[in-house]
Coordinates of C-alpha atoms and ligand atoms in Angstrom, one line a residue:
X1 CA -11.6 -34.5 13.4
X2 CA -13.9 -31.8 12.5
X3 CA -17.5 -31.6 13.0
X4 CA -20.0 -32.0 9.4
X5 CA -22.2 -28.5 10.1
X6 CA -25.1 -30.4 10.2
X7 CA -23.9 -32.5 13.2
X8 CA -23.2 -29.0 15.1
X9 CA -26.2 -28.1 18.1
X10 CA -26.4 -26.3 20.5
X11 CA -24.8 -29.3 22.9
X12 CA -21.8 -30.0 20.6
X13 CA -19.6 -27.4 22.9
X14 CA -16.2 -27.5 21.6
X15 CA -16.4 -27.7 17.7
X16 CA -13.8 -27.5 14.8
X17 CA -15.3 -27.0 11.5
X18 CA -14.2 -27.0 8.1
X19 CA -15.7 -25.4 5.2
X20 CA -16.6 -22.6 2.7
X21 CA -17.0 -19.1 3.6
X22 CA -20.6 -18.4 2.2
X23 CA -20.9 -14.7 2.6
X24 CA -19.7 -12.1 5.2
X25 CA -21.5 -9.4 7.0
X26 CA -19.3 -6.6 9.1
X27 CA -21.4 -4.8 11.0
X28 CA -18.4 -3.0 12.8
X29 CA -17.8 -4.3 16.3
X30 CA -19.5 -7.4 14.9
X31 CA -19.3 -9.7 12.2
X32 CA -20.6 -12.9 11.0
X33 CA -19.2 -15.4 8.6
X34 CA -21.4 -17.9 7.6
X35 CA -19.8 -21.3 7.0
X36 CA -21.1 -23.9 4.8
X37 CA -19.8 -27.6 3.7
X38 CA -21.6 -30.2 2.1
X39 CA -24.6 -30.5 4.8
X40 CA -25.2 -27.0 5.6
X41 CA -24.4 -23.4 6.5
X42 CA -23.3 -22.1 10.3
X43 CA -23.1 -19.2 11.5
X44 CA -19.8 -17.9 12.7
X45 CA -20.2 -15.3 15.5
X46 CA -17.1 -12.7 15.6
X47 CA -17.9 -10.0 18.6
X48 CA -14.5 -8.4 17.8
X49 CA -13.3 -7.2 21.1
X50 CA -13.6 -10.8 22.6
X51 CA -12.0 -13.0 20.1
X52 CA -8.1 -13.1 19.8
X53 CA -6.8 -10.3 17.7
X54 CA -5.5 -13.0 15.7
X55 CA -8.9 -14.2 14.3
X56 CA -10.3 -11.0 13.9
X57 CA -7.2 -10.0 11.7
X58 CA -7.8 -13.7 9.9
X59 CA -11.6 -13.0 9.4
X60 CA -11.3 -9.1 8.0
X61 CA -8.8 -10.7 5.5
X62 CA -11.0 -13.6 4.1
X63 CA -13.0 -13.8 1.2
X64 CA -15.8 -15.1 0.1
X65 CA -15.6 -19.0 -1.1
X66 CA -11.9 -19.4 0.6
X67 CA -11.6 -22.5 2.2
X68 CA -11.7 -22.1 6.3
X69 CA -10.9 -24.3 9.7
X70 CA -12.6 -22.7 12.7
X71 CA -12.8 -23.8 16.2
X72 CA -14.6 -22.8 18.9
X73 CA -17.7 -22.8 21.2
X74 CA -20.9 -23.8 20.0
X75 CA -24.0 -21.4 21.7
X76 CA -27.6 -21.3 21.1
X77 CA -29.1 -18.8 19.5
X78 CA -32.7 -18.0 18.1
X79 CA -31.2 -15.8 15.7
X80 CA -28.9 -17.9 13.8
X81 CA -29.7 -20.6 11.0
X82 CA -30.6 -23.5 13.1
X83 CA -30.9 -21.8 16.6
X84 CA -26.8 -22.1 16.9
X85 CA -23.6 -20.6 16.7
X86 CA -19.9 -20.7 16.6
X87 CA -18.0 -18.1 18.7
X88 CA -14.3 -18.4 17.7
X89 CA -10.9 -18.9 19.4
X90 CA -9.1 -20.1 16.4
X91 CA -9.9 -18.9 12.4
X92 CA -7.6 -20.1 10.0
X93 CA -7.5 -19.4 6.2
X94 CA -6.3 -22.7 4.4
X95 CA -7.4 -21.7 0.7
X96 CA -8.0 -18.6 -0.3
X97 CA -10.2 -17.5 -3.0
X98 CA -8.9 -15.2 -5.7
X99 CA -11.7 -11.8 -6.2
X100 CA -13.7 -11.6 -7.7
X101 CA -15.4 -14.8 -8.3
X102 CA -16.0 -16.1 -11.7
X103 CA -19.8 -16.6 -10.6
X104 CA -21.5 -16.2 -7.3
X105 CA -22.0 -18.8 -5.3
X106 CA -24.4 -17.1 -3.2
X107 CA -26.3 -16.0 -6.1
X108 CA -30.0 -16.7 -5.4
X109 CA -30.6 -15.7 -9.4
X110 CA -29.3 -18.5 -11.4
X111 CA -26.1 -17.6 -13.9
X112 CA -26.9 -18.5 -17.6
X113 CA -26.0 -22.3 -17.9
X114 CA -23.2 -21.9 -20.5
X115 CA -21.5 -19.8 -17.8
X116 CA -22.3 -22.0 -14.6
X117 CA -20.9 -25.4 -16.7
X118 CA -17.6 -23.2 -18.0
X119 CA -16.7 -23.1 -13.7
X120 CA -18.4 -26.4 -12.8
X121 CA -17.2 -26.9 -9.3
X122 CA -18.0 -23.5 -8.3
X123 CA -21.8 -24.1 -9.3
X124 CA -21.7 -27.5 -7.9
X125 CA -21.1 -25.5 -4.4
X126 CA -25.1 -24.2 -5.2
X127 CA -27.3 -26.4 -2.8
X128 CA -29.5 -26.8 -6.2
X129 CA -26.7 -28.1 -8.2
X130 CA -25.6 -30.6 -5.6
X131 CA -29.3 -31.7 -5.4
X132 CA -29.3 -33.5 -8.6
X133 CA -26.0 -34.8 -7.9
X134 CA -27.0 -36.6 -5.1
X135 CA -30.2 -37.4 -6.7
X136 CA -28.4 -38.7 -9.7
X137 CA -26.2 -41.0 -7.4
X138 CA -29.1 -42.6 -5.6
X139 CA -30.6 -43.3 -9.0
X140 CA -27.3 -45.0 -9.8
X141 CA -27.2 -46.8 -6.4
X142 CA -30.5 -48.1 -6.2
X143 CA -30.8 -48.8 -9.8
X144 CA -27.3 -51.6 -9.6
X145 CA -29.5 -52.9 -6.2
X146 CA -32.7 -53.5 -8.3
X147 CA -30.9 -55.2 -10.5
X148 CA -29.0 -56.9 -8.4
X149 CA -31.5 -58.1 -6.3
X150 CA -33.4 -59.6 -9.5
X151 CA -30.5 -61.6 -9.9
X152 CA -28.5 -59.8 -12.9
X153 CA -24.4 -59.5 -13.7
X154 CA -23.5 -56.4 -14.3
X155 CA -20.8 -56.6 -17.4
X156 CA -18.8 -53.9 -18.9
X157 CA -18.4 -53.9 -22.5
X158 CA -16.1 -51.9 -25.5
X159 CA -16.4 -48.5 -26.1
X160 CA -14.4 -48.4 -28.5
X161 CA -15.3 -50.7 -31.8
X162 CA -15.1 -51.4 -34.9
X163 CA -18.8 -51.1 -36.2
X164 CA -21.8 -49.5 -36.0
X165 CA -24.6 -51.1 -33.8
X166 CA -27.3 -49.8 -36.4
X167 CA -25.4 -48.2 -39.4
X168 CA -26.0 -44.6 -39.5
X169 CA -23.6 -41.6 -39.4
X170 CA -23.9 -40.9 -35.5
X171 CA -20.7 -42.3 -34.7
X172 CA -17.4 -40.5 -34.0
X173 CA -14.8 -41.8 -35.6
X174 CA -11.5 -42.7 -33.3
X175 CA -7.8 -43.2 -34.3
X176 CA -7.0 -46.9 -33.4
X177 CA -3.3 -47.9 -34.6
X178 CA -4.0 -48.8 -38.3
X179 CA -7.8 -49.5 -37.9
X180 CA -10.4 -47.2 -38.3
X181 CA -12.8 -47.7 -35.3
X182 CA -15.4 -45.7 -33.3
X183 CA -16.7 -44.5 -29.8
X184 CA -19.7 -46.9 -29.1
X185 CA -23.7 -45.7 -29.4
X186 CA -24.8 -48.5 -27.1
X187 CA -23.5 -51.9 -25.5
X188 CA -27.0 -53.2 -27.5
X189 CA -24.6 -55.9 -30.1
X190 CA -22.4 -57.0 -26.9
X191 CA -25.3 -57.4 -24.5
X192 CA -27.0 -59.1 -27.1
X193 CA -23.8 -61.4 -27.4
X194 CA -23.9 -62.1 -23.8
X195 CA -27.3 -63.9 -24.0
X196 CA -25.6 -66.3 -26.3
X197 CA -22.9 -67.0 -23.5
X198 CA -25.8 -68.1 -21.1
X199 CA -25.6 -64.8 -18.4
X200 CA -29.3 -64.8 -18.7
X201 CA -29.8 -61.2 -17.4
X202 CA -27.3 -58.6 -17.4
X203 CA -27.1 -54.9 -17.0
X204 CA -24.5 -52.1 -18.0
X205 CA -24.4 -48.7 -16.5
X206 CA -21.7 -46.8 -19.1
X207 CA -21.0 -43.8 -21.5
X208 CA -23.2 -44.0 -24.9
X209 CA -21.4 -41.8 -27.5
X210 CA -23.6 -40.0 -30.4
X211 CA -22.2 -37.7 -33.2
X212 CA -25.6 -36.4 -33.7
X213 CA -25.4 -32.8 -34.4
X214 CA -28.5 -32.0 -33.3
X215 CA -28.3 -29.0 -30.3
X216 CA -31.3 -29.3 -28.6
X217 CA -32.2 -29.6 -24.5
X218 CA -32.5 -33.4 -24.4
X219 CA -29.6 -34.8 -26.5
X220 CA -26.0 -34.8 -25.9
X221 CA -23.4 -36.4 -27.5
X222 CA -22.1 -38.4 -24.4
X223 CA -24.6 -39.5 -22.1
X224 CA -24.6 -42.8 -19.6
X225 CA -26.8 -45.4 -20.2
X226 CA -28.5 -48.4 -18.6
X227 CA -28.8 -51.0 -20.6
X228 CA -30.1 -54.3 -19.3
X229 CA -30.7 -57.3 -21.2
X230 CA -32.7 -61.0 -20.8
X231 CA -32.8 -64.1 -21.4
X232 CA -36.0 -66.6 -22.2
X233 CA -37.7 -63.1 -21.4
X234 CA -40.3 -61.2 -24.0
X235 CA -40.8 -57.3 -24.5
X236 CA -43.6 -57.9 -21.7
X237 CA -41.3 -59.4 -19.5
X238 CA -38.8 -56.6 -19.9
X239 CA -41.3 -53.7 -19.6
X240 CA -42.5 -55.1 -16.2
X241 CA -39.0 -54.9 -15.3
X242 CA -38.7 -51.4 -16.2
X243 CA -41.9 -50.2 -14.7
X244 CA -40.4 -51.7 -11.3
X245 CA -37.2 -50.3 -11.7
X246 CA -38.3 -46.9 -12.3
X247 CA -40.9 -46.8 -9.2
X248 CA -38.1 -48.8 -7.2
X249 CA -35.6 -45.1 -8.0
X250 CA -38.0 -43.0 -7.1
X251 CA -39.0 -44.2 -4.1
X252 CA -34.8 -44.7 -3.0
X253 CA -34.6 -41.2 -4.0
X254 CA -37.7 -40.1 -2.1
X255 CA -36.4 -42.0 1.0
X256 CA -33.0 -40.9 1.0
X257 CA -32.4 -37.3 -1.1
X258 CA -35.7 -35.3 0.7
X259 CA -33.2 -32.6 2.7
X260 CA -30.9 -32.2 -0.2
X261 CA -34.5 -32.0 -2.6
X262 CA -35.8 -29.4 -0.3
X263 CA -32.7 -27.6 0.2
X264 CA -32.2 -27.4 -3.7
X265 CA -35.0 -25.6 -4.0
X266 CA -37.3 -28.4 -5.7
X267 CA -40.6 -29.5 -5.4
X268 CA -40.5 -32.8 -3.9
X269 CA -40.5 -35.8 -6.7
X270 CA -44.0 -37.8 -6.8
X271 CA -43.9 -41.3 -6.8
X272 CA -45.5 -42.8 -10.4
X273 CA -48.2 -45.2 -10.0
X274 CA -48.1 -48.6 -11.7
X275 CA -49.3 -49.9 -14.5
X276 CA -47.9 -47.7 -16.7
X277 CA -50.3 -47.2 -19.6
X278 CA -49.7 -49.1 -22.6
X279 CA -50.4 -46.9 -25.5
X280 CA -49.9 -49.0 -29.0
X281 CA -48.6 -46.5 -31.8
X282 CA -51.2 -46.9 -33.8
X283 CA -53.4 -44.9 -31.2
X284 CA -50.4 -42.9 -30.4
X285 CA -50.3 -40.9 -33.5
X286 CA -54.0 -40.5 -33.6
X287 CA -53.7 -39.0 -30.0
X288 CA -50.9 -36.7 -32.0
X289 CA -53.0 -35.9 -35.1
X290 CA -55.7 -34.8 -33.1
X291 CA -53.6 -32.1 -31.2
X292 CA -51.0 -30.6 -33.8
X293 CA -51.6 -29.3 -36.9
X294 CA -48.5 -31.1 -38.2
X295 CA -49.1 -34.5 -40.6
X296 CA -48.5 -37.8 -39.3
X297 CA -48.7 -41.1 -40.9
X298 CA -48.4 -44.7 -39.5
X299 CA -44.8 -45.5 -40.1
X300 CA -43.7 -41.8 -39.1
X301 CA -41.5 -41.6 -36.0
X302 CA -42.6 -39.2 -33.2
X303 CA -41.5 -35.9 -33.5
X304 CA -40.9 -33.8 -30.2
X305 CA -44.0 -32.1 -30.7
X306 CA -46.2 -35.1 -31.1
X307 CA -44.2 -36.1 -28.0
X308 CA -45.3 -33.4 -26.3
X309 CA -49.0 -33.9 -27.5
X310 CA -49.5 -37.3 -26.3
X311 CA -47.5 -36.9 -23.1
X312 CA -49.8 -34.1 -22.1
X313 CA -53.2 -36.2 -23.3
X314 CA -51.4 -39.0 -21.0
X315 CA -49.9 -36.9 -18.4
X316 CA -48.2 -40.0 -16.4
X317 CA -45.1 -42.1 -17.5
X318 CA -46.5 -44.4 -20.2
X319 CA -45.5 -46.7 -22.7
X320 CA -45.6 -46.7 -26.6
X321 CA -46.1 -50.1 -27.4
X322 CA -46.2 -52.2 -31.2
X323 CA -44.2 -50.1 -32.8
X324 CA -43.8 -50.0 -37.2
X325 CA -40.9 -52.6 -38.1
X326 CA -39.9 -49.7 -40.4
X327 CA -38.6 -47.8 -37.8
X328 CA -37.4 -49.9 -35.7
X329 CA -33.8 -51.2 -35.5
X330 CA -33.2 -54.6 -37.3
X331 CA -33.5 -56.7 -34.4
X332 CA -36.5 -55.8 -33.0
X333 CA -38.8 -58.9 -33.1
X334 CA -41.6 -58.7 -35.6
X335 CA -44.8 -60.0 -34.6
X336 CA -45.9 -63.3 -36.2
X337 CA -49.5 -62.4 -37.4
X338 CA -48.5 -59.0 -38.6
X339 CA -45.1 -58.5 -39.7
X340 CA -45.6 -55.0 -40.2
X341 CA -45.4 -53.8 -36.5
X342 CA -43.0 -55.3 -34.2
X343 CA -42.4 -56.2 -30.2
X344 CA -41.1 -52.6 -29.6
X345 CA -41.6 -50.2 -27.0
X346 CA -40.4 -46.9 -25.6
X347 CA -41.3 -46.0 -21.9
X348 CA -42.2 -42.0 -22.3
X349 CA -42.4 -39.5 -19.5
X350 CA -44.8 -36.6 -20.6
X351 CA -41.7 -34.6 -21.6
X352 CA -40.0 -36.9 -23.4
X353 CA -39.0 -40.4 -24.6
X354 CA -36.6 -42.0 -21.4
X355 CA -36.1 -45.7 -22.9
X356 CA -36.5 -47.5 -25.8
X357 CA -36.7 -51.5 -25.8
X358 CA -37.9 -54.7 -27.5
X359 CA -38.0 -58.8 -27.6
X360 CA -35.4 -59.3 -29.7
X361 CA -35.0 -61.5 -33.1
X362 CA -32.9 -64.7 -32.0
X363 CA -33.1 -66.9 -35.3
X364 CA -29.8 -66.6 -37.3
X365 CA -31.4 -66.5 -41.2
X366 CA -34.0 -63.9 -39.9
X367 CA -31.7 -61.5 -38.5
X368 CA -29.5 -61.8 -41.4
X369 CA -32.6 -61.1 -43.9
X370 CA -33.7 -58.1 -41.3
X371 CA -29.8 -56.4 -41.2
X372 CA -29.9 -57.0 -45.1
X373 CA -34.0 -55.8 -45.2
X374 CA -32.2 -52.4 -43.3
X375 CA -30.0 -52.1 -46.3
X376 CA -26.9 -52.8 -44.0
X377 CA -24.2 -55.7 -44.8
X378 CA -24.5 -58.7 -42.6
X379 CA -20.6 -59.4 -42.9
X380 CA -19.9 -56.6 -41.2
X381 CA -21.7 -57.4 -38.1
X382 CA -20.1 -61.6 -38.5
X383 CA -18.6 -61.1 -34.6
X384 CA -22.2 -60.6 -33.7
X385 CA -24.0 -63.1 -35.6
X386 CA -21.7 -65.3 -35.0
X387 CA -23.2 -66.6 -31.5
X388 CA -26.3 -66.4 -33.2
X389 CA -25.4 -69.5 -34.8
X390 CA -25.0 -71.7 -32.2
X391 CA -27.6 -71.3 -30.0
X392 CA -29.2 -68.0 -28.5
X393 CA -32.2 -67.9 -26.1
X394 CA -34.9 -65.9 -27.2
X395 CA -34.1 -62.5 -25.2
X396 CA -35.2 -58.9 -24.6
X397 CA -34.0 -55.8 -23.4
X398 CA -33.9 -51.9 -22.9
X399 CA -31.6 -48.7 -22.6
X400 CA -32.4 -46.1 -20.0
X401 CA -30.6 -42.7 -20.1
X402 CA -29.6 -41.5 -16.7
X403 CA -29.6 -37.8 -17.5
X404 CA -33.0 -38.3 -19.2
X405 CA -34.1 -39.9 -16.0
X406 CA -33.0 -37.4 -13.6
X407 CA -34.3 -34.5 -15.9
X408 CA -37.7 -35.6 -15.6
X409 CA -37.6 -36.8 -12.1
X410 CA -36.4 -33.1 -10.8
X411 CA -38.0 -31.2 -13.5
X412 CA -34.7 -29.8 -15.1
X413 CA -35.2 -27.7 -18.2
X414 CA -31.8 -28.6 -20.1
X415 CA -30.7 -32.3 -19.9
X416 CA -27.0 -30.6 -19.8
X417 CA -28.0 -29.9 -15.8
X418 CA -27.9 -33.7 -15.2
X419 CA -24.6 -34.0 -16.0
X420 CA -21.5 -32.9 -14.1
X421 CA -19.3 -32.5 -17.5
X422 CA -21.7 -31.9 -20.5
X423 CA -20.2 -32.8 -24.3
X424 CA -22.3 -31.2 -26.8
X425 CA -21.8 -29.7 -29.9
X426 CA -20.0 -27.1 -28.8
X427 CA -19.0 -28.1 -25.7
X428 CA -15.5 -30.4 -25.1
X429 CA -14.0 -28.5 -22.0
X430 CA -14.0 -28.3 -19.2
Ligands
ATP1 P1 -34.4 -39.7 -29.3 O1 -35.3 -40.3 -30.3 O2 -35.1 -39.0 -28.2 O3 -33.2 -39.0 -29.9 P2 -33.2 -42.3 -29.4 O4 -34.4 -43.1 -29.7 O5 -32.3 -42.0 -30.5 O6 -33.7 -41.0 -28.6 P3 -32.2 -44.7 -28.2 O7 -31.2 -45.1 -29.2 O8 -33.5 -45.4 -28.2 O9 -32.4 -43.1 -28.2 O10 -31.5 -44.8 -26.7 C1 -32.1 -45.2 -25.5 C2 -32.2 -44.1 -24.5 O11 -30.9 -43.5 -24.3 C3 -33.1 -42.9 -24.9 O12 -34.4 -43.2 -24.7 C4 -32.5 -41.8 -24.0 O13 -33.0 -41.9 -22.7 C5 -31.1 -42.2 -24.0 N1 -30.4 -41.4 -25.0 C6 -30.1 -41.8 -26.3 N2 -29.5 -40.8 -27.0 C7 -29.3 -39.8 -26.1 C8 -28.6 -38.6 -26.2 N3 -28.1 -38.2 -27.4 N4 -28.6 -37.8 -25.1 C9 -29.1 -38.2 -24.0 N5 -29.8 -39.4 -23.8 C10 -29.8 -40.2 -24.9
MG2 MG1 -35.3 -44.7 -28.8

């Protein structure tokens, strides 16, 4: 078995390691190879006339990035990366890497992004890289626990379909047999659908597909979602459950990604406080109007820079809250006493908008009337009416974007950072 690099003191004695040749540094009778996997870098200590001639031969050929299995003794040193050692009797090559390297590992100056995602696994080998990777996995972890925990099922739904969720253009078409059909923009109609079969509270972590063609450092045109979705529950309800979750991930990531955070090279994440404001829209765009020179009307949606406006008059994750019916999707409940705005929200960081939710309409003949009111045919969306007729709890719900989520939480500047494989407008390999 070998020994994971950060498992290797000065007590370990005998060691056999495995891992990536990091740099290497001949300084004539000497040389040192420093060794890195997953949890850290070791210093390999090659005093040439005492090693087998075999392993010096091994280490002169080497290069950097090939893939190495070392064994030896294990010494303690004060000059070495964390006060150890390896002093070797056996060095063997068992991948090499071709020269020279498509981008430099090594490299403390960060490679222009197109260029790092074109040879993804050679910048996921960056301690930085791997950083949000982790992160991004203990959001994933702790958000199915939360949810767990509060009692959901976690369902899988289509991605591929047969119609819209909200009309639109920003779907990409799919061939499907005979059919015409599409990649899905959100599990919202089959969520939605599940209330009606009695789950009660369920959640979906999956791809969201979006032909928008938009190019800009927040969209993409495949990102992962998580949608959740509740039963005899109002927008309040939901929100609460949102605010928790999203404390609940920082702190799991806090608890449990603080070496690979540090080691990345970020600032450690701060914790959000709760309550989240509640900023209605109507005060929203005031906050906006009063910052940017750029009109803005009630009924206007929020443009990035009257994003940016409020976030920074806010400054702390907040909600926009009471949103126009207008510009709201169909079934988003309307409230009684003023038709005109609706149960709507959207949880905002400062940078940018992270989730968008409501209480949704459960009565048959008003969601018809609001799917017609939208200009959109109601017999195209029949499968998902359809359990609206025979009895649906009043429910509510939200979608989450995991790169969105991450982005914000580390600070990323390009949302393409948070995800291993970006599709974009231009992008479709690797
Ligand atoms: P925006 O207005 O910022 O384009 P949206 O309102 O169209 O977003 P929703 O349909 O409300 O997005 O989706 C819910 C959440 O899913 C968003 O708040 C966001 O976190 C995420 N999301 C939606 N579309 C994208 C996308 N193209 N790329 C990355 N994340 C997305
Ligand atoms: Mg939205």
């Amino acid at each position: 078995m070998r020994t994971p690099i950060e498992k290797v003191t000065p007590e370990t004695g005998h060691a056999k390691c495995v891992g990536f040749v990091h740099e290497v540094r001949d300084l004539g009778g000497l040389t040192f190879v420093l060794l890195r996997d997953r949890t850290g870098i070791l210093q390999v200590t090659v005093p040439k006339k005492k090693v087998p001639p075999e392993v010096v031969e091994a280490v002169r050929a080497v290069s950097r990035e090939s893939v190495v299995m070392v064994t030896g003794e294990v010494k303690a040193t004060e000059k070495a990366p964390g006060g150890r050692e390896l002093v070797p009797s056996t060095f063997e090559i068992l991948s090499r890497a071709e020269t020279p390297l498509p981008l430099d590992v090594a490299e403390k100056v960060p490679a222009e992004l197109d260029t790092r995602l074109d040879v993804r696994f050679l910048d996921a080998r960056r301690p930085r890289v791997a950083a949000v990777f982790q992160v991004r996995s203990a959001v994933l972890h702790e958000t199915a626990r939360y949810l767990h925990k509060h009692d959901f099922i976690q369902i899988t739904t289509p991605k591929i379909v047969a119609a819209a969720t909200e009309g639109g253009t920003e779907l990409f078409p799919i061939a499907y047999f005979e059919k015409e059909a599409f990649l899905n923009q959100s599990p919202q109609l089959y969520k939605q659908m599940m209330m009606g079969a009695g789950f009660e509270k369920v959640f979906e972590i999956g791809p969201i597909f979006r032909a928008e063609e938009h190019n800009t450092t927040r969209h993409l045109n495949e990102a992962t979602s998580i949608d959740v979705e509740v039963s005899f529950a109002d927008h309040l309800d939901v929100m609460d459950l949102l605010e928790g979750l999203v404390i609940s991930v920082y702190e799991h990531v806090a608890a449990t990604c603080g070496d690979a955070i540090e080691r990345g090279g970020f600032e450690a994440c701060r914790i959000p406080k709760a309550p989240f404001a509640r900023l209605p829209y109507a005060e929203a765009i005031e906050i906006a109007a009063s910052r940017i020179e750029e009109p803005i009307a009630f009924g206007d949606d929020l443009s990035p820079s009257a994003e940016r406006a409020i976030g920074e008059a806010m400054g702390e994750h907040y909600f926009v809250v009471d949103w126009p019916s207008s510009i709201r999707p169909y079934y988003a409940m309307p409230y009684e006493d003023d038709p005109s705005i609706c149960k709507a929200f959207d949880l905002m960081h400062p940078r940018m908008e992270l989730s968008s939710g409501a209480q949704r309409v459960h009565r048959h003949d008003q969601l018809v009337q609001q799917i017609a009111s939208k200009g959109l045919s109601p017999e195209s969306f029949e499968f998902y009416l359809r359990p609206f007729r025979y009895g649906m709890p009043p429910h509510a719900g939200w979608g989450l974007g995991v790169e969105r989520f991450v982005m914000t939480m580390l600070g990323l500047s390009n949302v393409r950072e948070a995800v291993l494989f970006p599709r974009d407008r231009h992008r479709l390999v690797p």
